Amino acid sequence: MFIKTNPIQFTGRHLTKSHTRQSSSRQKRSQALLCPTLIALAVTSLFSANVFAKTVTVSSPNQQIQISLSDDTGRPEYKIDFHGKTVIEPSRLGLVFQSLGELGQGLQIKSSEKKSADDKWQQPWGEQEWIRDQHNQLTAVLSNSKVQLEVEFKAFDDGIGFRYHLAQQATLPANSPLSITDELTEFNVGQADKATAWWIPARGWNRYEYLYRTTALKEVDRVHTPFTFKLADGTHLSIHEAALVDFAAMTLDQHRDGKLKADLTPWSDGIRVKTQVGFYTPWRTIQIADNATGLLNSHLILNLNEPNKLGDVTWVKPGKYVGIWWGMHLNENTWGSGPTHGATTSETERYMDFAAKYQFDGVLVEGWNEGWDGDWFHNGDQFSFTKAYADFDLPAITAYGAKKGVRLIGHHETAGSVTHYRDHMADAFALYEKHGVTQVKTGYVADGGQIKRIDDKGITRHEWHDGQFMVGEYLHSVTEAAKHHISINSHEPIKDTGLRRTYPNWISREGARGQEYNAWGSPPNSPEHTAMLPFTRMLSGPMDFTPGIFDLAPKGLDAQNRVQTTLTKQLALYVVLYSPIQMAADLPRNYEKHLDAFQFIRDVPTDWYQSVALAGEVGDYVVFARQAKDQGDWYLGALTDETARKVTVKLDFLSPNKRYQAQIYRDGAKADWKTNPYDYVIETKEVSAQDSLNLVLASSGGTAIRFKAL
Ligand code: NOJ
Ligand code: CA
């Protein structure tokens, strides 16, 4: 018998006989030898069919996290202990259906089964090339007299995940339609009294684009995930979800002190999820760590996603780009036609010359297509995705780029008119494919935060960007693009839940306040914003933040709209805010004024062999080190909020027997984001793994280092 350890390959079959039979350890050893990616496998399958059980447990491989599932109180509840202390008190499980009523109260544990896996898998691109998936699994069948609901738990050393599965059964034929009206899952935080939380509100008008708030956990209302909080004893937790496919996003609502309940984003008709018998929910996840940096070094979300479904993805290319973009946000150019139209043939060729000179891979051009004139924000159905403005010659531009080794990066703004976009998507991608465009940035800005859908009766419906309908639309754009070997960078996206593992052409996304807020945001991003993102939004995956603004205050240091960082903090963002595609977002003329500092942006890779978070506190500061994919050079990024601070970092991540030239880009002695953001020093030092470095970070400052292997 061959048992695969991959969690997804058990999907829908894990309770069948062949997968629950015990195999001898000798058999298992020979299976491990047969499968090169299998590093270890232990199956301790215990299928206690029809045996009534009150409490069943499963622990993480290092035994530090324990999940207990119990039906003692007449309904299923789970509890989580970390280092022997309860971090999630008994919390409800279950779902409510329109036709079946509640599957929660009255459900009892009918049987349970345990499995273990230890595997590793390779990312085609990423912050870490090889990822270990080591976990113990518990699958329990919950039932009342009529219906069975399964719940699968996985315990990892860095947290837990669980999901529900409603399988076909005598009373429920396969694929019969079902409407979910509520999810009963709770996260009942232990030690909630003194817990601190970092959060953004859910179901607001601005999707995920808010500054994070720091409050007592008790003050939290309805929030988005990843939702990160810290207990009094320093334990850090983050609740999120993995593999959000064909389901509504889970937001959290605190309905009693410390009790957070799943609150699925509804359709416009109030139903939360329209599905059928046989469905699985996404994984509900809780990352758990001793400290803030522990959260950053977790791969739990990716491990709970299915493997690559696209096959050969060598056509998906990480890289760096510049673009006709910031000029529009600064009001120097327009998206629409006119004397300052940004997307002209000559301007694009000028950007392509700049990109070629400094070895960038691509040039993004926004405002190239018809539909931007007038109030485009409210007229998304006027966009053409195939007709360029007269002053933008797509074939000539792409041919020019091909000669220079620079790709045009495409752009599709929908302004939330998704039915219109869907109707034209195939032609839009075909046109780009024909001209060698392999990456497209999409946009879903929408008034009031809601998306316009025309239903099959022709009636306009307004749907949340994170409801089930839009979850499907975003993924549809990604799978359609894949047919044309195009990668997608979604702006105003659905939150990331690790689907880049399954669809590696979903190369990046926005999903938080990005750089653009510094041009026109009221207020712009605060000094702490980028010290907050790694511990919150970015636990879910890459972000197209678009760093690298060098003219930090085009309207003067005292203007409200300016970048609230020092110049070297902009450099640190390339290492701190992971994305396989990174923009150098400023205008070429501003880079030409600081070519010495620009060198770091030219050097820094966007695809890594490994990454390690070295230090940090949520919203205060953070230090990351990442090793380039060829396993040669290392890069370090450190940044702080408004508080200037010194951080000492050991260089023991460097290869032990090598010497490195540290090329250090740091704040000068008088640097300060408010008054003196351009005071920076570039210096070199020879270092090895035995050394430490004292990083001196100015107020909203940063340090960026390339460790060049000698
Ligand atoms: C919002 C995106 O985040 C931004 O980058 C883009 O320039 C505008 N939409 C226009 O599409
Ligand atoms: Ca945006």
XYZ file of C-alpha atoms and ligand atoms in Angstrom:
722
model
C 0.000 0.000 0.000
C 1.313 3.428 -0.883
C 0.245 6.255 1.356
C 1.103 9.746 0.307
C 1.745 12.266 3.029
C 0.486 15.188 1.056
C -2.574 16.455 2.920
C -4.546 17.185 -0.217
C -4.050 13.786 -1.689
C -6.049 12.419 1.206
C -8.861 14.742 0.289
C -12.202 13.037 0.232
C -10.626 9.614 0.648
C -9.062 9.684 4.065
C -11.791 7.671 5.699
C -11.781 4.889 3.137
C -10.501 1.535 4.264
C -7.324 1.432 2.222
C -6.059 4.612 3.787
C -6.726 3.628 7.349
C -5.171 0.165 7.348
C -2.000 -0.120 9.379
C 1.119 -0.731 7.350
C 4.224 -2.352 8.798
C 7.214 -0.121 9.461
C 9.250 -2.102 6.921
C 6.632 -1.492 4.250
C 6.658 2.165 5.144
C 10.439 2.379 4.836
C 10.356 0.908 1.352
C 7.573 3.302 0.335
C 9.673 6.201 1.558
C 12.525 5.010 -0.610
C 10.233 4.783 -3.606
C 9.155 8.395 -3.293
C 12.024 10.893 -3.467
C 10.122 13.812 -1.946
C 9.045 11.789 1.026
C 11.500 12.303 3.848
C 9.611 10.482 6.555
C 6.238 8.970 7.077
C 4.495 7.610 10.105
C 0.913 6.565 10.010
C -0.692 5.734 13.319
C -4.173 5.258 12.044
C -6.732 4.509 14.684
C -10.212 4.336 13.267
C -12.503 3.865 16.192
C -15.649 3.443 14.114
C -18.872 3.932 16.021
C -17.083 4.183 19.343
C -18.431 7.004 21.424
C -15.616 9.317 22.469
C -15.793 12.344 24.749
C -12.421 13.957 24.165
C -9.838 13.298 21.497
C -6.517 15.091 21.198
C -3.684 15.653 18.774
C -0.348 17.381 19.428
C 2.185 19.141 17.275
C 5.310 17.139 16.354
C 7.302 18.927 19.103
C 4.421 18.322 21.552
C 4.193 22.032 22.452
C 0.772 22.612 20.905
C -2.146 20.388 21.831
C -5.611 20.431 20.282
C -8.428 18.799 22.276
C -11.815 18.139 20.738
C -14.639 17.368 23.125
C -18.415 16.908 23.120
C -18.761 17.048 26.899
C -21.108 20.009 26.864
C -23.471 18.448 24.338
C -21.828 20.077 21.347
C -18.383 19.866 19.763
C -15.795 22.275 21.125
C -12.058 22.499 20.583
C -9.371 23.891 22.876
C -5.724 24.700 22.296
C -2.866 24.518 24.755
C 0.582 25.936 24.091
C 3.462 24.894 26.399
C 0.802 23.392 28.686
C -1.185 26.670 29.044
C -4.578 27.178 27.412
C -4.424 29.821 24.676
C -7.792 29.063 23.063
C -10.441 28.102 25.660
C -13.173 25.629 24.658
C -14.666 27.134 21.507
C -17.667 26.150 19.444
C -17.572 24.413 16.089
C -20.292 24.049 13.479
C -22.212 25.447 10.550
C -25.812 26.521 10.004
C -27.635 25.591 6.791
C -30.850 26.979 5.366
C -32.283 23.506 4.761
C -30.553 21.378 7.429
C -30.616 23.860 10.284
C -27.755 23.987 12.755
C -24.978 21.402 12.671
C -23.429 22.264 16.005
C -25.526 21.808 19.131
C -26.257 18.109 19.609
C -23.405 16.835 17.438
C -21.289 14.190 19.112
C -17.917 12.718 18.301
C -18.724 9.465 16.573
C -15.235 8.373 15.532
C -11.786 9.740 14.982
C -8.624 8.948 13.103
C -5.021 10.130 13.408
C -2.233 10.451 10.871
C 1.209 12.025 10.737
C 3.234 13.423 7.884
C 6.691 14.828 7.359
C 7.322 15.997 3.841
C 9.081 18.793 2.050
C 8.134 20.571 -1.126
C 9.690 23.093 -3.457
C 8.336 26.518 -4.395
C 8.878 27.638 -7.997
C 9.524 31.105 -6.566
C 9.257 32.413 -3.058
C 10.761 33.643 0.160
C 11.927 30.088 0.872
C 12.663 27.505 -1.804
C 12.111 24.331 0.260
C 9.328 24.126 2.804
C 8.906 21.405 5.386
C 5.402 20.205 6.075
C 5.480 18.288 9.332
C 2.233 17.803 11.188
C -0.065 15.451 13.032
C -3.643 15.166 11.890
C -6.874 14.278 13.633
C -10.060 13.728 11.658
C -13.244 13.420 13.659
C -16.707 12.469 12.488
C -19.363 14.443 14.337
C -22.966 13.355 14.096
C -26.494 13.648 15.371
C -29.220 11.177 14.528
C -29.481 12.453 10.939
C -26.281 14.024 9.635
C -22.515 13.604 9.840
C -20.061 16.492 9.667
C -16.327 15.851 9.582
C -13.727 18.154 11.033
C -10.034 17.753 10.215
C -7.377 19.235 12.492
C -3.686 19.564 11.717
C -1.170 20.420 14.432
C 2.150 21.903 13.294
C 4.955 23.271 15.467
C 3.997 26.785 14.297
C 0.246 26.525 14.821
C -2.884 24.671 13.834
C -5.467 24.461 11.086
C -8.898 22.896 10.864
C -11.639 22.621 8.297
C -15.086 21.121 7.907
C -16.209 18.602 5.330
C -19.795 17.646 4.627
C -19.520 14.360 2.759
C -22.174 12.650 0.717
C -24.348 10.444 2.975
C -27.617 8.494 2.862
C -29.703 11.578 3.664
C -27.601 13.907 1.510
C -26.986 12.836 -2.093
C -23.774 14.094 -3.720
C -23.911 17.617 -5.121
C -27.324 18.528 -3.677
C -27.364 22.317 -3.315
C -26.888 23.825 0.121
C -26.941 27.354 1.490
C -24.808 28.185 4.510
C -26.368 30.919 6.612
C -23.764 31.027 9.398
C -20.544 29.515 10.658
C -20.449 28.829 14.390
C -16.674 28.529 14.765
C -15.377 30.489 17.723
C -11.912 31.505 18.829
C -12.328 31.971 22.547
C -9.070 33.622 23.545
C -7.577 32.448 26.846
C -5.961 35.150 29.007
C -7.944 37.671 26.915
C -8.031 40.245 29.715
C -4.561 41.567 29.138
C -4.210 40.717 25.464
C -3.195 43.362 22.902
C -4.465 43.226 19.314
C -3.469 44.787 15.976
C -6.340 45.019 13.545
C -8.236 46.619 10.679
C -12.058 46.697 10.455
C -13.938 44.308 8.190
C -16.831 45.069 5.836
C -15.798 48.707 5.605
C -15.904 50.841 2.496
C -12.176 50.568 1.872
C -11.570 46.819 1.726
C -8.240 46.182 3.539
C -6.807 49.664 3.077
C -6.698 50.961 6.628
C -3.983 51.875 9.095
C -3.721 49.145 11.733
C -5.037 49.924 15.201
C -3.345 48.784 18.422
C -5.878 48.208 21.221
C -6.769 45.887 24.049
C -8.202 42.718 22.514
C -11.506 43.470 24.233
C -11.964 46.602 22.106
C -11.849 44.734 18.832
C -15.033 44.802 16.788
C -15.462 43.048 13.423
C -12.006 42.499 11.943
C -10.231 41.103 8.943
C -7.734 38.294 9.143
C -4.793 37.761 9.537
C -5.792 38.979 13.002
C -2.715 39.161 15.217
C -2.709 39.487 18.996
C -0.411 38.988 21.949
C -1.244 37.449 25.327
C 0.033 38.805 28.647
C 2.741 36.114 28.776
C 4.176 37.225 25.409
C 2.669 34.426 23.286
C 1.770 35.781 19.841
C -1.121 34.352 17.837
C -2.594 35.141 14.459
C -5.951 33.846 13.232
C -6.430 33.562 9.482
C -7.528 31.045 6.853
C -5.854 28.993 4.133
C -7.030 27.928 0.685
C -10.059 30.213 0.349
C -11.735 28.758 -2.745
C -15.454 28.877 -3.614
C -16.389 30.091 -0.139
C -16.913 33.400 1.642
C -13.973 35.008 3.445
C -13.967 34.576 7.198
C -13.935 37.797 9.178
C -14.081 37.746 12.987
C -16.664 39.340 15.220
C -16.095 39.708 18.965
C -19.504 39.016 20.395
C -18.406 38.681 24.037
C -15.141 39.703 25.663
C -12.417 37.462 24.244
C -14.909 35.456 22.155
C -14.292 35.938 18.463
C -16.781 34.295 16.169
C -16.400 33.493 12.473
C -18.458 35.975 10.477
C -18.595 34.911 6.829
C -18.977 37.787 4.384
C -22.495 37.469 2.920
C -23.802 37.655 -0.640
C -26.075 40.597 -1.465
C -29.062 38.343 -0.649
C -27.756 37.570 2.843
C -26.734 33.946 2.208
C -23.137 33.395 3.288
C -22.158 30.500 1.034
C -23.920 28.723 -1.839
C -22.457 25.262 -2.130
C -23.310 21.599 -2.447
C -22.948 18.341 -0.541
C -19.322 17.237 -0.623
C -17.829 20.681 0.108
C -14.817 21.456 2.264
C -14.470 24.796 4.006
C -11.159 26.657 3.790
C -8.793 25.887 6.671
C -9.258 28.034 9.750
C -5.726 28.716 10.976
C -4.049 29.893 14.165
C -0.331 30.629 14.034
C 1.187 30.437 17.511
C 4.663 31.554 18.567
C 6.665 32.484 21.658
C 7.346 35.929 20.250
C 6.590 38.243 17.338
C 9.382 37.006 15.073
C 8.134 33.433 15.522
C 5.026 34.400 13.550
C 7.192 35.634 10.666
C 9.105 32.373 10.377
C 5.966 30.262 9.907
C 4.880 28.494 6.696
C 1.605 27.168 8.033
C -0.634 28.926 5.507
C 1.284 27.565 2.497
C 1.407 24.085 4.008
C -2.387 24.037 4.168
C -2.789 24.777 0.464
C -2.909 22.250 -2.341
C 0.187 21.689 -4.511
C 0.683 23.443 -7.845
C -2.177 22.652 -10.230
C -0.659 24.436 -13.232
C 2.157 22.008 -14.064
C 5.177 23.620 -15.720
C 5.290 27.218 -14.503
C 8.722 28.228 -15.753
C 6.859 31.007 -17.592
C 6.092 32.671 -14.255
C 8.939 35.146 -13.756
C 9.796 36.981 -10.560
C 11.578 40.267 -11.165
C 11.722 44.021 -10.767
C 9.872 46.692 -12.647
C 9.464 50.414 -13.109
C 6.396 52.060 -14.525
C 4.199 54.887 -15.663
C 2.354 55.058 -12.387
C 3.620 57.404 -9.639
C 3.292 60.401 -11.963
C -0.478 59.829 -12.074
C -0.722 59.523 -8.302
C 1.239 62.776 -7.949
C -1.060 64.458 -10.492
C 1.811 65.154 -12.907
C 0.207 62.859 -15.485
C -3.259 61.576 -16.266
C -4.552 58.065 -16.878
C -6.952 59.485 -19.430
C -6.167 61.241 -22.707
C -4.932 64.837 -22.874
C -1.745 66.912 -22.792
C -0.273 65.104 -19.769
C -1.402 61.598 -20.709
C 1.187 59.294 -19.109
C 0.835 56.207 -21.297
C 2.277 57.432 -24.572
C 4.516 55.490 -26.914
C 7.436 57.858 -26.431
C 7.139 57.942 -22.635
C 6.931 54.134 -22.500
C 10.029 53.834 -24.674
C 11.825 56.280 -22.374
C 10.933 54.061 -19.413
C 12.086 51.019 -21.366
C 15.446 52.718 -21.991
C 15.740 53.426 -18.273
C 14.763 49.838 -17.403
C 17.291 48.407 -19.858
C 20.071 50.697 -18.610
C 19.561 49.603 -14.996
C 18.585 45.961 -15.690
C 14.909 46.014 -14.703
C 12.717 43.283 -16.193
C 9.556 45.183 -16.909
C 7.726 48.466 -17.414
C 4.163 48.744 -16.084
C 1.942 51.106 -18.037
C -1.411 52.255 -16.637
C -3.891 54.339 -18.597
C -3.022 52.800 -21.998
C -6.544 51.686 -22.844
C -9.721 53.564 -23.635
C -12.173 54.264 -20.834
C -10.224 56.463 -18.430
C -11.670 59.787 -19.583
C -14.252 61.325 -17.293
C -15.328 59.662 -14.080
C -13.732 56.223 -14.630
C -14.166 55.364 -10.985
C -17.927 55.089 -11.535
C -17.877 53.898 -15.140
C -15.919 50.654 -15.134
C -18.197 49.250 -17.840
C -16.704 51.820 -20.251
C -13.205 50.332 -20.123
C -11.952 48.629 -23.237
C -9.351 45.967 -22.516
C -8.256 45.694 -26.131
C -8.409 49.215 -27.564
C -5.401 51.410 -26.849
C -5.465 55.213 -26.866
C -4.253 56.627 -30.190
C -0.943 57.785 -28.683
C -0.119 54.301 -27.338
C 1.143 51.885 -30.010
C 1.059 48.496 -28.296
C 2.741 46.444 -31.089
C 5.517 49.019 -31.568
C 6.119 49.319 -27.816
C 6.350 45.588 -27.196
C 8.650 45.173 -30.191
C 10.841 47.985 -28.846
C 10.940 46.310 -25.429
C 11.793 42.924 -26.926
C 14.868 44.456 -28.594
C 15.971 45.919 -25.255
C 15.189 42.819 -23.165
C 12.409 44.636 -21.268
C 8.821 43.406 -21.023
C 5.723 45.555 -21.026
C 3.628 44.813 -17.927
C -0.067 45.005 -18.680
C -2.823 46.704 -16.727
C -6.556 46.023 -16.401
C -8.499 48.361 -14.148
C -12.089 47.161 -13.741
C -13.360 49.870 -11.358
C -15.387 47.036 -9.869
C -17.398 46.234 -13.012
C -16.558 42.570 -12.912
C -19.250 41.268 -15.227
C -17.905 43.577 -17.919
C -14.342 42.407 -17.242
C -15.338 38.738 -17.335
C -17.079 39.260 -20.668
C -13.892 40.690 -22.226
C -11.234 38.767 -20.368
C -10.439 36.125 -22.977
C -9.818 38.749 -25.687
C -7.893 40.936 -23.282
C -5.455 38.165 -22.303
C -5.182 36.927 -25.902
C -4.125 40.408 -27.038
C -1.451 40.656 -24.363
C -0.224 37.121 -25.066
C 0.108 37.941 -28.746
C 2.392 40.849 -27.884
C 4.519 38.992 -25.336
C 3.028 40.537 -22.206
C 3.433 37.925 -19.464
C 2.283 39.811 -16.386
C -0.842 41.869 -15.782
C -1.732 44.089 -12.859
C -5.486 44.072 -12.251
C -7.484 46.613 -10.267
C -10.863 46.511 -8.524
C -11.335 49.964 -7.032
C -15.025 50.338 -6.274
C -17.124 52.984 -4.703
C -18.309 52.000 -1.242
C -16.081 48.937 -1.331
C -18.652 46.933 -3.249
C -18.366 45.320 -6.628
C -20.998 45.523 -9.385
C -22.347 42.240 -10.702
C -25.081 41.906 -13.288
C -27.015 38.764 -12.444
C -28.628 36.408 -14.991
C -31.827 38.486 -14.938
C -29.852 41.609 -15.820
C -30.231 43.076 -12.318
C -27.236 44.928 -10.832
C -26.120 43.439 -7.512
C -23.493 44.850 -5.188
C -21.172 42.262 -3.711
C -18.405 42.559 -1.146
C -14.902 42.109 -2.508
C -14.406 39.215 -0.049
C -17.747 37.462 -0.451
C -18.017 34.115 -2.222
C -18.862 35.697 -5.567
C -15.688 37.791 -5.713
C -13.546 35.002 -4.248
C -14.545 33.155 -7.415
C -13.963 36.119 -9.746
C -10.409 36.770 -8.567
C -9.477 33.126 -8.983
C -11.212 33.015 -12.365
C -8.969 35.843 -13.607
C -5.924 33.892 -12.427
C -6.895 30.594 -14.056
C -7.935 32.336 -17.284
C -4.621 34.208 -17.346
C -2.742 30.930 -16.815
C -4.190 29.642 -20.093
C -2.265 32.482 -21.773
C 0.870 32.037 -19.630
C 0.169 35.335 -17.910
C 0.806 36.062 -14.228
C -1.563 38.208 -12.190
C -0.824 40.924 -9.647
C -4.236 41.815 -8.199
C -4.836 45.198 -6.639
C -7.850 45.732 -4.400
C -7.757 41.937 -4.192
C -9.307 39.306 -2.032
C -6.926 38.658 0.863
C -4.186 36.124 0.294
C -4.763 32.668 1.765
C -1.729 30.934 0.254
C -3.238 30.103 -3.143
C 0.072 31.014 -4.819
C 1.108 27.447 -3.963
C -1.708 26.034 -6.079
C -1.681 28.784 -8.727
C 1.904 30.077 -8.912
C 0.905 32.646 -11.561
C -0.937 34.575 -8.815
C 2.345 36.358 -8.385
C 1.496 39.170 -5.996
C -1.292 41.394 -4.784
C -2.002 44.551 -2.854
C -4.548 44.042 -0.036
C -3.363 46.743 2.387
C -2.471 50.415 2.213
C 0.390 50.664 -0.275
C 2.788 53.435 -1.246
C 0.072 55.277 -3.222
C -1.435 56.566 0.053
C 1.645 58.736 0.518
C 0.728 60.683 -2.619
C -2.899 61.460 -1.737
C -3.988 59.534 1.371
C -5.613 61.394 4.161
C -3.659 60.691 6.242
C -0.712 59.135 4.385
C 0.896 55.962 5.760
C 2.275 56.469 9.253
C 5.886 55.696 10.230
C 4.698 52.507 11.962
C 2.693 51.196 8.981
C 5.494 49.151 7.410
C 6.542 47.913 10.862
C 2.967 46.635 11.233
C 2.500 44.960 7.839
C 4.963 42.037 8.279
C 3.161 40.827 11.424
C -0.361 41.246 10.053
C -1.205 41.500 6.322
C 2.018 39.881 5.185
C 1.547 36.711 7.228
C -0.837 35.837 4.400
C 1.676 36.263 1.535
C 3.485 38.642 -0.826
C 2.439 42.259 -1.236
C 2.947 44.618 -4.178
C 3.573 47.600 -1.884
C 5.595 49.446 -4.573
C 8.512 50.709 -2.460
C 11.482 52.852 -3.403
C 10.285 56.471 -3.406
C 13.397 58.675 -3.274
C 11.754 62.101 -3.611
C 10.121 61.699 -0.224
C 8.414 65.080 -0.087
C 7.672 66.471 -3.560
C 5.431 69.144 -2.015
C 7.841 70.005 0.803
C 8.764 68.414 4.121
C 5.827 70.063 5.867
C 3.197 68.970 3.352
C 0.659 66.486 4.688
C 1.160 64.200 1.680
C 4.700 62.955 1.703
C 6.478 59.733 2.480
C 6.968 59.471 6.239
C 10.285 57.581 6.159
C 13.968 58.217 5.625
C 15.473 57.311 2.270
C 17.254 54.173 3.508
C 13.989 52.898 5.022
C 12.678 52.829 1.440
C 15.595 50.508 0.597
C 14.927 48.263 3.601
C 11.357 47.706 2.327
C 12.703 45.580 -0.556
C 13.890 42.976 1.946
C 11.240 43.410 4.640
C 8.081 43.377 2.482
C 8.434 40.178 0.499
C 7.137 40.044 -3.068
C 8.505 38.109 -6.065
C 7.861 41.226 -8.130
C 9.048 44.546 -6.746
C 8.534 47.943 -8.266
C 11.006 50.792 -8.166
C 8.051 53.120 -7.871
C 9.581 56.586 -8.222
C 10.157 58.624 -11.361
C 13.445 57.908 -13.189
C 14.661 61.459 -12.604
C 14.561 60.927 -8.838
C 16.697 57.796 -9.067
C 19.221 59.615 -11.184
C 19.732 62.075 -8.313
C 20.725 59.265 -5.916
C 22.436 56.678 -8.101
C 24.578 55.509 -5.147
C 21.524 54.506 -3.103
C 19.726 53.263 -6.225
C 22.459 50.627 -6.514
C 20.784 48.654 -3.702
C 17.479 48.510 -5.606
C 19.379 47.339 -8.688
C 21.168 44.605 -6.729
C 18.423 43.234 -4.484
C 16.826 40.011 -5.799
C 13.133 39.188 -5.511
C 13.405 35.399 -5.361
C 15.062 33.714 -2.387
C 16.611 30.456 -1.306
C 15.743 31.130 2.314
C 14.460 33.866 4.587
C 14.737 34.403 8.301
C 13.185 37.029 10.547
C 15.876 38.006 13.051
C 14.150 40.458 15.388
C 11.081 42.619 15.773
C 7.992 43.663 17.691
C 4.619 44.222 16.073
C 4.278 47.814 14.896
C 7.677 48.814 16.328
C 10.506 47.395 14.252
C 11.561 44.362 12.252
C 14.751 42.820 10.836
C 14.793 40.230 8.038
C 17.699 38.431 6.337
C 17.215 36.630 3.029
C 19.613 34.554 0.957
C 19.588 34.899 -2.837
C 18.422 31.873 -4.791
C 21.905 30.961 -6.033
C 22.768 30.614 -2.304
C 25.520 33.219 -2.587
C 24.784 36.678 -1.250
C 22.601 37.513 1.716
C 20.532 40.693 2.106
C 19.254 42.325 5.282
C 16.474 44.842 5.789
C 15.753 46.550 9.107
C 13.229 49.279 9.776
C 11.657 51.085 12.691
C 8.527 53.119 13.435
C 8.756 56.745 14.640
C 11.098 55.670 17.471
C 14.810 55.807 16.639
C 16.464 52.650 17.947
C 19.602 50.533 17.980
C 19.323 46.843 17.156
C 22.226 44.411 17.411
C 22.038 41.475 15.027
C 24.230 38.393 15.033
C 25.380 37.461 11.557
C 25.249 33.728 12.307
C 22.852 33.250 9.380
C 25.821 33.747 7.000
C 27.592 30.630 5.697
C 30.140 29.614 8.344
C 33.291 29.383 6.264
C 32.875 32.392 4.041
C 33.831 36.034 4.268
C 31.490 38.722 3.030
C 31.708 42.351 2.073
C 28.789 44.051 3.857
C 27.593 46.936 1.671
C 25.648 48.972 4.211
C 23.048 51.630 3.361
C 22.077 53.304 6.629
C 20.622 56.454 8.158
C 23.176 59.191 8.809
C 23.780 60.524 12.324
C 21.314 63.402 11.819
C 18.680 61.499 9.862
C 15.049 61.877 10.899
C 12.031 61.214 8.694
C 10.421 64.538 9.482
C 13.252 66.982 9.216
C 16.190 65.263 7.529
C 15.139 62.165 5.554
C 17.965 62.302 2.979
C 20.835 61.978 5.449
C 22.247 58.556 4.571
C 25.619 56.803 4.604
C 26.849 54.035 2.329
C 29.819 52.132 3.697
C 31.439 48.705 3.424
C 32.842 46.316 6.035
C 34.291 42.845 5.835
C 32.325 40.457 8.056
C 31.771 36.774 8.772
C 29.215 34.609 10.564
C 31.020 35.168 13.880
C 30.372 38.921 13.822
C 27.489 41.065 15.008
C 26.352 44.399 13.597
C 24.871 47.304 15.538
C 22.142 48.809 13.418
C 21.344 52.414 14.230
C 17.902 53.324 12.918
C 16.708 56.940 12.825
C 13.124 57.955 13.548
C 11.165 56.074 10.819
C 14.542 54.991 9.462
C 16.012 51.826 8.096
C 19.129 49.912 7.107
C 19.611 47.800 3.973
C 22.647 45.563 3.559
C 23.986 43.391 0.792
C 26.407 40.745 2.101
C 28.458 40.018 -0.994
C 30.198 36.661 -0.753
C 33.963 37.163 -1.241
C -5.493 51.212 -7.497
C -4.153 50.571 -7.567
O -3.760 50.115 -6.304
C -3.186 51.583 -8.102
O -1.873 51.053 -8.067
C -3.609 51.968 -9.489
O -2.730 52.948 -9.972
C -5.028 52.513 -9.490
N -5.916 51.609 -8.818
C -5.559 52.735 -10.890
O -5.783 51.498 -11.513
Ca -5.006 50.344 -4.238
